PDB file of C-alpha atoms in Angstrom:
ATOM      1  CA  UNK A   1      13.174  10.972  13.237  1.00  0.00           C
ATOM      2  CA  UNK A   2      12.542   9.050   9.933  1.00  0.00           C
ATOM      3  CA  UNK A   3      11.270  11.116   7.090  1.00  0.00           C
ATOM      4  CA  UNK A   4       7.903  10.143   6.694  1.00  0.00           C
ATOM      5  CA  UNK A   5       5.792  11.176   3.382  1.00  0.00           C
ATOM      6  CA  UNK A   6       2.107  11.923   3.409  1.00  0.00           C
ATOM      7  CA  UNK A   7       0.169  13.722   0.885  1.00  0.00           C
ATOM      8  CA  UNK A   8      -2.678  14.406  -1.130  1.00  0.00           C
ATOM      9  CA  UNK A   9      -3.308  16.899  -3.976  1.00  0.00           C
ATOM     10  CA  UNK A  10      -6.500  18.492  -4.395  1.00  0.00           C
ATOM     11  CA  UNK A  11      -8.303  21.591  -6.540  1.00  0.00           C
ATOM     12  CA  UNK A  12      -9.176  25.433  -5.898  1.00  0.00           C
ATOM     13  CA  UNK A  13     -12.763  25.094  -4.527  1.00  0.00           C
ATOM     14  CA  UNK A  14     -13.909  28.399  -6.462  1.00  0.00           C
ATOM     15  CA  UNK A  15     -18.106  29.421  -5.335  1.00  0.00           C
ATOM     16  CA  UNK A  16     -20.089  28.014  -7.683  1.00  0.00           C
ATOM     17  CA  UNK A  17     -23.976  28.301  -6.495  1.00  0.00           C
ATOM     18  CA  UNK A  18     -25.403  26.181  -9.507  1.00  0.00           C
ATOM     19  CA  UNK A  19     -22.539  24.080  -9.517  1.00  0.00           C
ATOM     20  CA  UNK A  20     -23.779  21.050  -7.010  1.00  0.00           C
ATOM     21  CA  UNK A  21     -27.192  21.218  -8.626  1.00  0.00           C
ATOM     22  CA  UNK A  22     -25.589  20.621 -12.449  1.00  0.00           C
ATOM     23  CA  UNK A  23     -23.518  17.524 -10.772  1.00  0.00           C
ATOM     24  CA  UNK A  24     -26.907  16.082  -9.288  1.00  0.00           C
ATOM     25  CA  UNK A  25     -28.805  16.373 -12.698  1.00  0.00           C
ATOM     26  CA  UNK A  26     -25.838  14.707 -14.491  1.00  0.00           C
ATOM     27  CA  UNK A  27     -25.425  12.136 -12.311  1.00  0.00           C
ATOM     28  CA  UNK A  28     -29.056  10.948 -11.412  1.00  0.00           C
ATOM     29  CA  UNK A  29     -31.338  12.718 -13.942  1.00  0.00           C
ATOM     30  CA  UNK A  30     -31.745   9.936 -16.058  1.00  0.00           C
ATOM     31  CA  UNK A  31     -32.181   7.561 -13.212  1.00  0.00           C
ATOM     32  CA  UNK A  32     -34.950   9.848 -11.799  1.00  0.00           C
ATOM     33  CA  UNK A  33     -36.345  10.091 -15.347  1.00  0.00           C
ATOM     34  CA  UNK A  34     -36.527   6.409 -15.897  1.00  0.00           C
ATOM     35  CA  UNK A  35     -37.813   5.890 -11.863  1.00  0.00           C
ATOM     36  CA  UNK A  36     -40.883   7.826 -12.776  1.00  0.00           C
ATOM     37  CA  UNK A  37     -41.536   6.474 -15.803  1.00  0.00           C
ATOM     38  CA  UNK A  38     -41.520   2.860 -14.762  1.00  0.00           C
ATOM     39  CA  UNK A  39     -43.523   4.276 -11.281  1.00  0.00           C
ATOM     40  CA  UNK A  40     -46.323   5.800 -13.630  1.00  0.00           C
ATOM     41  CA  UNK A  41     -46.155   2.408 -15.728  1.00  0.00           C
ATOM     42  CA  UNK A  42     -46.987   0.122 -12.407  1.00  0.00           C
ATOM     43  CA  UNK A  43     -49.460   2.651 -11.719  1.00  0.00           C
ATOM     44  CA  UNK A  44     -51.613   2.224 -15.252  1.00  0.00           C
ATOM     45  CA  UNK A  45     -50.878  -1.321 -14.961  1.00  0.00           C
ATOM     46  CA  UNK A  46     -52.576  -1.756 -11.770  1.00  0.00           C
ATOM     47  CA  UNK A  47     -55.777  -0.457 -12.880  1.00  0.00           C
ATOM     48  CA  UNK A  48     -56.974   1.077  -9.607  1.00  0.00           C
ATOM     49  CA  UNK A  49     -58.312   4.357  -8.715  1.00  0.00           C
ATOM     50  CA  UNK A  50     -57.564   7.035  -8.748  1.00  0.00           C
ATOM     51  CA  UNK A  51     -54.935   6.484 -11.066  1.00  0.00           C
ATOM     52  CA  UNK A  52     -57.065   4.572 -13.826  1.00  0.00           C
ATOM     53  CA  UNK A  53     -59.077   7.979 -13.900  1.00  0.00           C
ATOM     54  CA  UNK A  54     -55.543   9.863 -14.152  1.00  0.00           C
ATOM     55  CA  UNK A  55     -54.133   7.962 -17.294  1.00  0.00           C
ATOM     56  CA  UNK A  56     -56.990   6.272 -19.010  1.00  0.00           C
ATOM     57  CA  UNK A  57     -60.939   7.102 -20.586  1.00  0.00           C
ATOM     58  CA  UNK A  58     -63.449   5.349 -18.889  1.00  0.00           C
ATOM     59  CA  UNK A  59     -64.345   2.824 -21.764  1.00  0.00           C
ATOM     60  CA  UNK A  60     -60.780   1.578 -23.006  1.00  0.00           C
ATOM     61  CA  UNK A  61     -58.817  -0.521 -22.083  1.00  0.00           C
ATOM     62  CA  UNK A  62     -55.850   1.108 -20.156  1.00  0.00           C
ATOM     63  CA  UNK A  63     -53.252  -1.227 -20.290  1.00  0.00           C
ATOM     64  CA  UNK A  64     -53.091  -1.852 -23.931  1.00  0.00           C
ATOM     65  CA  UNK A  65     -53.290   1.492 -24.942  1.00  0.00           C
ATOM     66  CA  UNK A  66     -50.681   2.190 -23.179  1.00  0.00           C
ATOM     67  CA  UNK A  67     -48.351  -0.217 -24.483  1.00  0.00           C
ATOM     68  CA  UNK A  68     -49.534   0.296 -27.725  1.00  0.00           C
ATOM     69  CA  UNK A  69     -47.606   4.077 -27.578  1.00  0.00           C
ATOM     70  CA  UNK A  70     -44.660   1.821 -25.919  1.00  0.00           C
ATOM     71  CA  UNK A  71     -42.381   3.115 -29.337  1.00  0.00           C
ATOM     72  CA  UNK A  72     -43.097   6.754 -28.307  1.00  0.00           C
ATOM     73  CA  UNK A  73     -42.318   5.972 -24.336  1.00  0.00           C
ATOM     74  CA  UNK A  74     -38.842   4.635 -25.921  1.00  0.00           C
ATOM     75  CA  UNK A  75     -38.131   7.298 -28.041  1.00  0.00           C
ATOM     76  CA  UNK A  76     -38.646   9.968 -25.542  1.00  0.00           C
ATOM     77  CA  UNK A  77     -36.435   8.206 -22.851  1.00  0.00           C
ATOM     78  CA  UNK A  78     -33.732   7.438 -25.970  1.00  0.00           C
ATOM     79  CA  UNK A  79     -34.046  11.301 -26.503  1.00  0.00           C
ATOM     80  CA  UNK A  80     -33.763  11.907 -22.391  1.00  0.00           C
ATOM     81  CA  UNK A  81     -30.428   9.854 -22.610  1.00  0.00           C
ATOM     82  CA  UNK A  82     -28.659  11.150 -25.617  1.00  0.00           C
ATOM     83  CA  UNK A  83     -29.270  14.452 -24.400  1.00  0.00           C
ATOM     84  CA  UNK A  84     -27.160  13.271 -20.683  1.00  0.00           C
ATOM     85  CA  UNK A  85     -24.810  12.103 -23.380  1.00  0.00           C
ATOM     86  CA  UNK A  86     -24.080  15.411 -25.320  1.00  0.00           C
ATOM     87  CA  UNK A  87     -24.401  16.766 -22.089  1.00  0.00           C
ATOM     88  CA  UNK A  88     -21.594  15.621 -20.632  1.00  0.00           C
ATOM     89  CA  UNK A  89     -19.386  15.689 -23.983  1.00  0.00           C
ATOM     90  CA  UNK A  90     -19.668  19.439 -23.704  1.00  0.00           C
ATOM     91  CA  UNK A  91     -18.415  19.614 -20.686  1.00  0.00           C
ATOM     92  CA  UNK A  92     -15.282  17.733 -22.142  1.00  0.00           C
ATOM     93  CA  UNK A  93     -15.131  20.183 -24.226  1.00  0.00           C
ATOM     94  CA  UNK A  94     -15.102  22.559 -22.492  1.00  0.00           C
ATOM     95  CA  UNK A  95     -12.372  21.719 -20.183  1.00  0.00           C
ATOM     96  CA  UNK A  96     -10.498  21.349 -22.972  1.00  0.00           C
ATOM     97  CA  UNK A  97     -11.177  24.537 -23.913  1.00  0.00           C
ATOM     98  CA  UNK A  98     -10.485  26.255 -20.548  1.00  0.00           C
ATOM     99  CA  UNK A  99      -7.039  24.438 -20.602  1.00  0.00           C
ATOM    100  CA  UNK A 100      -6.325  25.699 -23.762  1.00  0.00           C
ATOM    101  CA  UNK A 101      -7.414  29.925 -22.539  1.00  0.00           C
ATOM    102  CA  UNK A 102      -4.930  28.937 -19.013  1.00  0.00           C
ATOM    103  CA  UNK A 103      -8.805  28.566 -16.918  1.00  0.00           C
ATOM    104  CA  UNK A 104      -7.103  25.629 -15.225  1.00  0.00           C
ATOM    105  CA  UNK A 105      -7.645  25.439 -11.221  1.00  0.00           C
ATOM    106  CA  UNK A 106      -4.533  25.349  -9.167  1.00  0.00           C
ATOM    107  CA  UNK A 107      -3.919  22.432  -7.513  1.00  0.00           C
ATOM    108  CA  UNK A 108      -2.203  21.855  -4.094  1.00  0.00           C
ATOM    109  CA  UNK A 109       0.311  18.833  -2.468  1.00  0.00           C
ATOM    110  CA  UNK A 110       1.803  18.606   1.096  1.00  0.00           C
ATOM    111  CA  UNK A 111       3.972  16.524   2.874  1.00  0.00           C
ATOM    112  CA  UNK A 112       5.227  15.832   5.979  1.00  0.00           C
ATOM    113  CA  UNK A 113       9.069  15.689   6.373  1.00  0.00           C
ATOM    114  CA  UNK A 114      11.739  16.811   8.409  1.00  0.00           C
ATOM    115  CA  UNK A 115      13.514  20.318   8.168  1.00  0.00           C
ATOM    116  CA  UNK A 116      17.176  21.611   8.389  1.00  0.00           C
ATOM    117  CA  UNK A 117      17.396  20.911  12.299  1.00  0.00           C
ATOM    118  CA  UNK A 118      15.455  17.141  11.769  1.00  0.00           C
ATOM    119  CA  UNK A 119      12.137  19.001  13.368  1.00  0.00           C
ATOM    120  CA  UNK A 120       9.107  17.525  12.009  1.00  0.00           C
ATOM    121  CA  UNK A 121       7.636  20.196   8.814  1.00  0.00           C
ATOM    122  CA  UNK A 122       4.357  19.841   6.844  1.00  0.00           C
ATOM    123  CA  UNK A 123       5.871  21.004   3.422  1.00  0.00           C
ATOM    124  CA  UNK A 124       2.955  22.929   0.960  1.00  0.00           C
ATOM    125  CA  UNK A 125       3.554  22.784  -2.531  1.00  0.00           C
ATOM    126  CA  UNK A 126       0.901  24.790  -4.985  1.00  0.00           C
ATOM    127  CA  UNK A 127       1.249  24.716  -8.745  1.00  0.00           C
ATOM    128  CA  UNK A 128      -0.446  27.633 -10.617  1.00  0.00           C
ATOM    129  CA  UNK A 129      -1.546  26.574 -13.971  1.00  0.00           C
ATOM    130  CA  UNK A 130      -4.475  29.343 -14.136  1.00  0.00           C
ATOM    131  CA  UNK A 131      -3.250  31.974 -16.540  1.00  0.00           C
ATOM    132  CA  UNK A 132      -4.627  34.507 -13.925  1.00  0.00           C
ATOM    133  CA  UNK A 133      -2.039  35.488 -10.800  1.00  0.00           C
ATOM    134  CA  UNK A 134      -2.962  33.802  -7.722  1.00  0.00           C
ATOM    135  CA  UNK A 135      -2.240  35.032  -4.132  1.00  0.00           C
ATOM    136  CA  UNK A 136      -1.845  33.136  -1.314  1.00  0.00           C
ATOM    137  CA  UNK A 137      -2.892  34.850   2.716  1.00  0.00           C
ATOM    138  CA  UNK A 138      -3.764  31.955   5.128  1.00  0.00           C
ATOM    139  CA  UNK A 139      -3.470  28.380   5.628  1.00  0.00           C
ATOM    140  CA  UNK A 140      -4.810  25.776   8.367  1.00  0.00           C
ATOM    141  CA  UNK A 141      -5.188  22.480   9.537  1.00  0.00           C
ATOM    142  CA  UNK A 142      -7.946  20.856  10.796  1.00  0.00           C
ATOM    143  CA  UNK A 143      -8.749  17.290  11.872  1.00  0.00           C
ATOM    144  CA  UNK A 144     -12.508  15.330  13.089  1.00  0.00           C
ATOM    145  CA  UNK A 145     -11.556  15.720  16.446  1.00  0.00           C
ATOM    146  CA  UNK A 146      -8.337  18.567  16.877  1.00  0.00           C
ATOM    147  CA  UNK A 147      -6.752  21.257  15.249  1.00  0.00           C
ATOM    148  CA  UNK A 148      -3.659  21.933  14.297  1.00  0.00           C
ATOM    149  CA  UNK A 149      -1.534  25.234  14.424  1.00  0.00           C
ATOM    150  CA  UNK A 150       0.795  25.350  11.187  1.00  0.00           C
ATOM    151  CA  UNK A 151       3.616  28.081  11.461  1.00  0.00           C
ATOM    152  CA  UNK A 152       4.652  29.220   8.134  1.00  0.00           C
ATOM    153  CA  UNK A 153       8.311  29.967   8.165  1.00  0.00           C
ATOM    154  CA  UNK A 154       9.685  29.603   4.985  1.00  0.00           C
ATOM    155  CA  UNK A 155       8.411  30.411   1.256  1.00  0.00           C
ATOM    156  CA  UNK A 156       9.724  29.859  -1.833  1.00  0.00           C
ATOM    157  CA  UNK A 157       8.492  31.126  -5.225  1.00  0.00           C
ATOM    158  CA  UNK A 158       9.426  29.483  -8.824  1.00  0.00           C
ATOM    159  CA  UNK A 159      12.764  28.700  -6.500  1.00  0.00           C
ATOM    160  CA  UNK A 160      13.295  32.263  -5.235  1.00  0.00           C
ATOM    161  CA  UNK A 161      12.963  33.198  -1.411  1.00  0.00           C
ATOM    162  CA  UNK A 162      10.175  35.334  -0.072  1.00  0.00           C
ATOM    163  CA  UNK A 163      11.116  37.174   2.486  1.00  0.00           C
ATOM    164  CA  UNK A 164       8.060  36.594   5.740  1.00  0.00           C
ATOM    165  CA  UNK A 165       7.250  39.332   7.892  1.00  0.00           C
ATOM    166  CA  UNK A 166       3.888  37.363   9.201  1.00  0.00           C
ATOM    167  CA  UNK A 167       6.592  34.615  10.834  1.00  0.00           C
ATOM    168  CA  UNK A 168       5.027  33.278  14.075  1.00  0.00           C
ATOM    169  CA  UNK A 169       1.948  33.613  13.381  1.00  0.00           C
ATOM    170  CA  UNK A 170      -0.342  30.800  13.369  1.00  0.00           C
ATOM    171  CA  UNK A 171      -1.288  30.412   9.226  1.00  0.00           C
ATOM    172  CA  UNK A 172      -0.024  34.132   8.209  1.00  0.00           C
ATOM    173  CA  UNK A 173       1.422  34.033   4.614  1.00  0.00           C
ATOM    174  CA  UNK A 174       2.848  36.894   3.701  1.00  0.00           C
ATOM    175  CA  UNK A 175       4.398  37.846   0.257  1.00  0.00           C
ATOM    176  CA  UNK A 176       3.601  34.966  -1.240  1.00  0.00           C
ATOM    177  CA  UNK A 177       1.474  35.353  -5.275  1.00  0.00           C
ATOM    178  CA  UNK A 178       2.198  32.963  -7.711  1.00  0.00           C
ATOM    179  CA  UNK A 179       2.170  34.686 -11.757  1.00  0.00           C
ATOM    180  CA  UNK A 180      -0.504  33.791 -13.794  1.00  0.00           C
ATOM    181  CA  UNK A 181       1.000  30.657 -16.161  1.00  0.00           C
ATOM    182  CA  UNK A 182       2.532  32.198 -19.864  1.00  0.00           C
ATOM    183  CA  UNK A 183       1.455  29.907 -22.862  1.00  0.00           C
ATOM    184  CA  UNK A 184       5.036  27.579 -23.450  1.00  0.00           C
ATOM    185  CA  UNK A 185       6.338  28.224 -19.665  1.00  0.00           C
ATOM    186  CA  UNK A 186       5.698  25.947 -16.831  1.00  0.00           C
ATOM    187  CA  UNK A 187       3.000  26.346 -14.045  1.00  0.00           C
ATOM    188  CA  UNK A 188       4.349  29.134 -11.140  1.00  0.00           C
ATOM    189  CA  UNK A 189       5.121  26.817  -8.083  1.00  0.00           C
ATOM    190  CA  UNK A 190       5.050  27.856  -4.741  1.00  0.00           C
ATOM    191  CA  UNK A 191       6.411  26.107  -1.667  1.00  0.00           C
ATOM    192  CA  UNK A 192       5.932  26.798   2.049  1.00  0.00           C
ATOM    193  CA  UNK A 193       7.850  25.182   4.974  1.00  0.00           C
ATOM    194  CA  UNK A 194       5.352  25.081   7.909  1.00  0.00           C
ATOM    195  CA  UNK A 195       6.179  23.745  11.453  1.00  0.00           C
ATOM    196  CA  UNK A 196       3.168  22.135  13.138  1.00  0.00           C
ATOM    197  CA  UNK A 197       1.472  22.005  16.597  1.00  0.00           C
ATOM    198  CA  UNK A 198      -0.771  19.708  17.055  1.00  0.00           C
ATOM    199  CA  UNK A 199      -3.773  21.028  19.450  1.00  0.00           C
ATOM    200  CA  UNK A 200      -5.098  17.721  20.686  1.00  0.00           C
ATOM    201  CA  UNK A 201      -4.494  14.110  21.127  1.00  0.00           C
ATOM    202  CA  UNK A 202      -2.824  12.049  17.896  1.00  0.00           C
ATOM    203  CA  UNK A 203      -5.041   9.301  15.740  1.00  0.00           C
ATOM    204  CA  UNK A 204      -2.527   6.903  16.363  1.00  0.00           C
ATOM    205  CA  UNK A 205       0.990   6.530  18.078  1.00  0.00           C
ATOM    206  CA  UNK A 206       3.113   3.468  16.591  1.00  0.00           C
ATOM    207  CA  UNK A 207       5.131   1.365  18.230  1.00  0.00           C
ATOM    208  CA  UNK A 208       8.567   3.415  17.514  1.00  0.00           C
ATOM    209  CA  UNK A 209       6.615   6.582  19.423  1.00  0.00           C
ATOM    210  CA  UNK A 210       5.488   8.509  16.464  1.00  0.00           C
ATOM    211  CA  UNK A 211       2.368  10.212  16.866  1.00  0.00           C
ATOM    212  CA  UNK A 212       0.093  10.560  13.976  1.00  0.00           C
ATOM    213  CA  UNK A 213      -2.418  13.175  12.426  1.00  0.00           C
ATOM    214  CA  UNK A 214      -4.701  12.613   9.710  1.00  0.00           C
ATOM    215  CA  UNK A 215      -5.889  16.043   8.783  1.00  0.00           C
ATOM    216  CA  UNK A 216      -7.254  18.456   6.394  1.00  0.00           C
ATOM    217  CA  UNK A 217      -4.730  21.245   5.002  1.00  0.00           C
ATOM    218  CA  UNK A 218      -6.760  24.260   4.000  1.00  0.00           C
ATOM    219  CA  UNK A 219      -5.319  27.114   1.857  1.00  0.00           C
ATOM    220  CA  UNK A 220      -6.894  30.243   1.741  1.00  0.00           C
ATOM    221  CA  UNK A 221      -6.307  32.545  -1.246  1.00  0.00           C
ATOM    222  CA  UNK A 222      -7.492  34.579  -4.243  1.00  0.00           C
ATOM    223  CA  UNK A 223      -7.307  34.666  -7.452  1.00  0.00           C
ATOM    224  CA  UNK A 224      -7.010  37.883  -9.878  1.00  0.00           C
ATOM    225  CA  UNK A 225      -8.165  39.328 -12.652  1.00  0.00           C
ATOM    226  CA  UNK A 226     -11.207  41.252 -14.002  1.00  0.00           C
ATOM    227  CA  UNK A 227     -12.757  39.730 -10.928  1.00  0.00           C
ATOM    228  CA  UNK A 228     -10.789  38.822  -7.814  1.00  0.00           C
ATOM    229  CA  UNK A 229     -12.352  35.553  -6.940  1.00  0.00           C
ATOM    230  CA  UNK A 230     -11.898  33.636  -3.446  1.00  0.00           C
ATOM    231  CA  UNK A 231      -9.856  30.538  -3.564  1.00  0.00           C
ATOM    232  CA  UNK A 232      -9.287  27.334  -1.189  1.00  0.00           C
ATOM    233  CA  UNK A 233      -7.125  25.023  -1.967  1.00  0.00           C
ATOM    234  CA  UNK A 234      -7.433  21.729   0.006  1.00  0.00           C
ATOM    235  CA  UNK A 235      -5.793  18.511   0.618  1.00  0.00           C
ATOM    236  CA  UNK A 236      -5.341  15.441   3.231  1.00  0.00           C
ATOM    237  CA  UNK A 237      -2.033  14.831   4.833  1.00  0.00           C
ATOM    238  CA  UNK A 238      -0.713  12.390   7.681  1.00  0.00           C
ATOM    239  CA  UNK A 239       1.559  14.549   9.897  1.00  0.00           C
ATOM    240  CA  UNK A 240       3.728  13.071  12.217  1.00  0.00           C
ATOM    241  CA  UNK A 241       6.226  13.518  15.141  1.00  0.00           C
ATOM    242  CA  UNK A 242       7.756  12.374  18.244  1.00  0.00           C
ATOM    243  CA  UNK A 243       4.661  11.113  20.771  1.00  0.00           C
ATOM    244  CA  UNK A 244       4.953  13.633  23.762  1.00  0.00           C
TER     245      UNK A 244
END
C-alpha cells in the first residue's frame, strides 16, 4: 500500500443566525440597490401608466425632470457604495482585532495514510488558536452517496498520548480538549489516528486496485468559556484502500 495524501483544512462552523443574511447584504446589496434604481429609471423613461402617475405630476415633463436630479441619483448611490466599502473595512478590522483577543476559529486537516501495521488510517489534525479551551466528543464521515465508519484509536495532544476508553466505537473521542492558545505560545494541536470502514461502494477504483472515497470529515465539539458554544469542524478528504 502506497501512502497516499489527501486533505483539506477547513473552520469551526460556530451558529450564527444573522450570519448568512450579513454575507448576502455584503455581497449583493449594492447590486440589488443599483438593479432597482436602473428598473425604476426604465420605468419613468417609458412614460406609461401606471407608472407615469407613480413618479411624475400630470403637467411636466417626466423624463427631464428626472434627469435633471441625475447629480442627487449619483450621490445617493456614491453614498450606498462607500458605505459597502467601510462596511467591509470593519470587518477587517475586526478580525484583526479578534486575532489579536485569541477569538480565532480552530481550524482542522486530515489525511489519509498508512499506520504502524501499513493499514490504511485517515489521520485528523486540529490546531487550536482560540484563546478559549476546546473539546473534542465525536467525529464522522460522510460522502453523496455512503458513509463511512471512522474508528478513533489513537490521540495525541501537543505530542502527549491520551489514553481512549471510547476505542471501538464508531466516532467516540474520548479525553481529548485542546488548551485555550497563551499569547507568545503556539496553537494546542491535536491529532487522532482513525481507521476507516467504508459503508458503501468506492467513487473510483484505479488501475493498481485502490479504492477511493471522496468524503466529508465532520468534527463535533465545543468550545468553553463564559458560554460553552457548539463547534464543527469540517473538511474534505480522499480516503483510500485496497479495492475488496
Amino acid at each position: 500500500m502506497k501512502t497516499t495524501i489527501s486533505a483539506g483544512i477547513s473552520h469551526c462552523r460556530l451558529p450564527d443566525k444573522g450570519l448568512d443574511k450579513v454575507k448576502f447584504l455584503d455581497r449583493w446589496g449594492a447590486s440589488i440597490a443599483g438593479a432597482i434604481m436602473i428598473a425604476m429609471l426604465l420605468t419613468v423613461i417609458s412614460g406609461f401608466e401606471p407608472a407615469r402617475t407613480m413618479f411624475c405630476k400630470a403637467d411636466e415633463i417626466c423624463l427631464r425632470e428626472w434627469m435633471s436630479a441625475s447629480s442627487g441619483w449619483a450621490a445617493a448611490i456614491a453614498a450606498f457604495v462607500t458605505l459597502f466599502a467601510l462596511r467591509r473595512q470593519i470587518a477587517t478590522q475586526e478580525r484583526q482585532i479578534d486575532h489579536q483577543l485569541g477569538n480565532i476559529e480552530p481550524d482542522i486537516y486530515v489525511r489519509c495514510t498508512v499506520g504502524e501495521d501499513h493499514s490504511p488510517v485517515a489521520q485528523v489534525t486540529i490546531s487550536n488558536r482560540n484563546r478559549r479551551p476546546l473539546s473534542v466528543h465525536y467525529i464522522e464521515a460522510a460522502t453523496p452517496t455512503n458513509r463511512i465508519k471512522l474508528f478513533p484509536h489513537f490521540v495525541t495532544i501537543d505530542g502527549n498520548d491520551r489514553f481512549q476508553d471510547a476505542f471501538g466505537l464508531p466516532g467516540a473521542v474520548s479525553n481529548c480538549l485542546l488548551p485555550g492558545k497563551e499569547d507568545g505560545k503556539g496553537a494546542s494541536i491535536a491529532v487522532l489516528t482513525c481507521f476507516f470502514e467504508p459503508d458503501g461502494h468506492p467513487d473510483s477504483v484505479d488501475e493498481s486496485g485502490l479504492a477511493r472515497y471522496h468524503t466529508k470529515v465532520f468534527c463535533h465539539g465545543r468550545l468553553h468559556g463564559d458560554k460553552v458554544a457548539p463547534c464543527v469542524l469540517i473538511a474534505e478528504v480522499e480516503l483510500v484502500m485496497l479495492s475488496l
